[in-house]
Short mmCIF file of C-alpha atoms and ligand atoms in Angstrom, two decimals:
data_model
loop_
_atom_site.label_atom_id
_atom_site.label_comp_id
_atom_site.label_asym_id
_atom_site.label_seq_id
_atom_site.Cartn_x
_atom_site.Cartn_y
_atom_site.Cartn_z
CA MET A 1 -22.07 3.74 6.40
CA GLU A 2 -23.77 0.86 4.68
CA ASN A 3 -24.71 2.49 1.38
CA CYS A 4 -22.03 5.15 1.08
CA VAL A 5 -19.97 4.65 -2.10
CA PHE A 6 -16.74 5.89 -0.52
CA CYS A 7 -17.22 3.70 2.57
CA LYS A 8 -17.63 0.81 0.10
CA ILE A 9 -14.29 1.79 -1.45
CA VAL A 10 -12.68 1.92 2.03
CA ARG A 11 -14.04 -1.59 2.74
CA GLY A 12 -12.89 -2.85 -0.65
CA ASP A 13 -16.47 -3.69 -1.67
CA ILE A 14 -16.06 -1.71 -4.87
CA PRO A 15 -12.78 -1.20 -6.72
CA SER A 16 -10.74 1.97 -6.86
CA LYS A 17 -7.36 3.01 -8.18
CA LYS A 18 -5.56 3.70 -4.90
CA VAL A 19 -2.60 6.04 -4.85
CA TYR A 20 -2.05 6.38 -1.08
CA GLU A 21 -3.33 4.75 2.07
CA ASP A 22 -2.58 4.98 5.77
CA GLU A 23 -4.47 4.20 8.96
CA ASN A 24 -6.80 7.18 8.63
CA VAL A 25 -6.66 8.33 5.03
CA LEU A 26 -7.34 6.86 1.60
CA VAL A 27 -6.55 8.48 -1.74
CA PHE A 28 -7.79 7.15 -5.06
CA LYS A 29 -8.27 8.36 -8.63
CA ASP A 30 -11.49 10.17 -9.47
CA LEU A 31 -13.69 8.19 -11.85
CA HIS A 32 -14.21 11.28 -14.04
CA PRO A 33 -10.95 13.23 -13.96
CA VAL A 34 -11.01 16.92 -14.89
CA SER A 35 -7.23 17.18 -15.20
CA PRO A 36 -4.27 14.86 -15.82
CA VAL A 37 -4.05 14.40 -12.05
CA HIS A 38 -7.37 14.17 -10.20
CA VAL A 39 -7.48 12.18 -7.00
CA LEU A 40 -9.83 12.19 -4.03
CA ILE A 41 -8.50 12.40 -0.48
CA ILE A 42 -10.93 10.92 2.01
CA PRO A 43 -11.01 10.05 5.71
CA LYS A 44 -11.54 6.32 6.24
CA VAL A 45 -14.18 7.09 8.86
CA HIS A 46 -17.46 8.35 7.42
CA PHE A 47 -18.26 12.04 7.87
CA GLU A 48 -20.91 13.66 5.73
CA ASN A 49 -18.74 16.61 4.78
CA VAL A 50 -15.97 18.92 5.92
CA HIS A 51 -18.35 21.01 8.01
CA ALA A 52 -19.40 17.93 9.97
CA MET A 53 -15.73 17.08 10.45
CA SER A 54 -14.87 20.55 11.69
CA VAL A 55 -17.43 20.48 14.52
CA SER A 56 -16.22 17.21 16.05
CA GLU A 57 -12.93 16.37 17.72
CA GLU A 58 -12.77 13.06 15.83
CA GLY A 59 -13.36 14.92 12.57
CA LEU A 60 -10.69 17.49 13.34
CA ALA A 61 -8.26 14.67 14.09
CA ALA A 62 -9.12 13.08 10.73
CA LEU A 63 -8.61 16.43 8.94
CA ASN A 64 -5.25 16.69 10.67
CA ALA A 65 -4.31 13.23 9.41
CA MET A 66 -5.36 14.16 5.86
CA PHE A 67 -3.26 17.33 5.82
CA ARG A 68 -0.32 15.58 7.45
CA ALA A 69 -0.40 13.10 4.56
CA LEU A 70 -0.72 15.82 1.91
CA PRO A 71 3.01 16.30 1.12
CA GLU A 72 3.46 12.58 0.53
CA ILE A 73 0.30 12.40 -1.61
CA VAL A 74 1.43 15.41 -3.67
CA ARG A 75 4.83 13.78 -4.14
CA LEU A 76 3.28 10.46 -5.21
CA VAL A 77 1.10 12.09 -7.89
CA GLY A 78 4.03 14.14 -9.18
CA LEU A 79 2.76 17.62 -8.34
CA GLU A 80 5.45 18.70 -5.89
CA GLU A 81 7.05 21.10 -8.36
CA LYS A 82 4.03 21.85 -10.54
CA GLY A 83 1.57 22.91 -7.85
CA PHE A 84 -2.03 21.83 -7.42
CA ARG A 85 -5.55 22.88 -6.51
CA LEU A 86 -7.32 21.41 -3.49
CA ILE A 87 -11.11 21.62 -3.71
CA ASN A 88 -13.85 20.77 -1.28
CA ASN A 89 -17.54 20.91 -2.13
CA CYS A 90 -19.50 21.06 1.13
CA GLY A 91 -23.24 20.49 0.78
CA VAL A 92 -25.56 20.03 -2.19
CA ALA A 93 -25.66 23.74 -3.08
CA ALA A 94 -21.86 23.71 -3.35
CA GLY A 95 -21.99 20.73 -5.70
CA GLN A 96 -21.26 17.91 -3.27
CA SER A 97 -22.59 14.74 -4.87
CA VAL A 98 -20.98 12.07 -2.68
CA MET A 99 -21.91 12.61 0.94
CA HIS A 100 -18.65 11.32 2.38
CA ALA A 101 -16.18 14.14 3.04
CA HIS A 102 -13.43 14.42 0.44
CA PHE A 103 -10.96 16.82 -1.10
CA HIS A 104 -10.28 16.88 -4.83
CA LEU A 105 -6.57 17.20 -5.54
CA ILE A 106 -6.19 18.32 -9.13
CA GLY A 107 -3.31 19.44 -11.30
CA GLY A 108 -1.00 18.52 -14.13
CA ARG A 109 -2.25 21.29 -16.41
CA SER A 110 -2.66 25.03 -16.14
CA LEU A 111 -5.80 25.65 -14.08
CA GLY A 112 -6.01 29.39 -14.65
CA THR A 113 -6.55 32.02 -12.00
CA LYS A 114 -10.32 31.79 -11.54
CA ILE A 115 -12.01 29.64 -8.90
CA LEU A 116 -15.09 29.13 -11.10
P1 AMP B 1 -18.29 15.95 -5.32
O1 AMP B 1 -19.16 16.42 -6.45
O2 AMP B 1 -17.38 16.98 -4.76
O3 AMP B 1 -19.12 15.24 -4.25
O4 AMP B 1 -17.30 14.88 -5.96
C1 AMP B 1 -17.59 13.53 -6.04
C2 AMP B 1 -16.58 12.94 -6.98
O5 AMP B 1 -16.55 11.54 -6.78
C3 AMP B 1 -16.85 13.18 -8.47
O6 AMP B 1 -15.75 13.87 -9.05
C4 AMP B 1 -16.99 11.76 -9.03
O7 AMP B 1 -16.40 11.63 -10.31
C5 AMP B 1 -16.26 10.92 -8.00
N1 AMP B 1 -16.70 9.54 -7.87
C6 AMP B 1 -17.96 9.09 -7.70
N2 AMP B 1 -17.96 7.74 -7.56
C7 AMP B 1 -16.66 7.35 -7.66
C8 AMP B 1 -15.99 6.09 -7.61
N3 AMP B 1 -16.67 4.94 -7.44
N4 AMP B 1 -14.65 6.06 -7.76
C9 AMP B 1 -13.96 7.21 -7.94
N5 AMP B 1 -14.53 8.42 -7.99
C10 AMP B 1 -15.86 8.50 -7.86
ZN1 ZN B 2 -18.94 7.05 3.77
#
């Protein structure tokens, strides 16, 4: 997508701090981290959100690739032993601000027991 900020990151048009990359998946540091570790896991192909991914075979394949990469990503950011929270905001009402599907992987501090 021409004007999508995460597609621009995939293309290398704007910089990012990459922590993992494969054929289908890119992981980079969030610009405004909420915890010592805060990275974004995105599919390289543009999907508006996780719902859009889940209703298409191509999207489901991309989700599969993202979850297949998760153990390696978690290892690279040092959260294998500590644990982590994986968050997805799907749609404006849920707080999605960048309309390219992504998961927040956060950790490195105690996150408490509440979702909100
Ligand atoms: P969400 O609100 O779930 O759509 O999350 C979007 C996230 O993208 C926010 O946590 C932003 O800090 C992050 N973000 C926006 N632009 C960039 C960027 N250029 N590089 C890294 N993270 C970004
Ligand atoms: Zn995009």
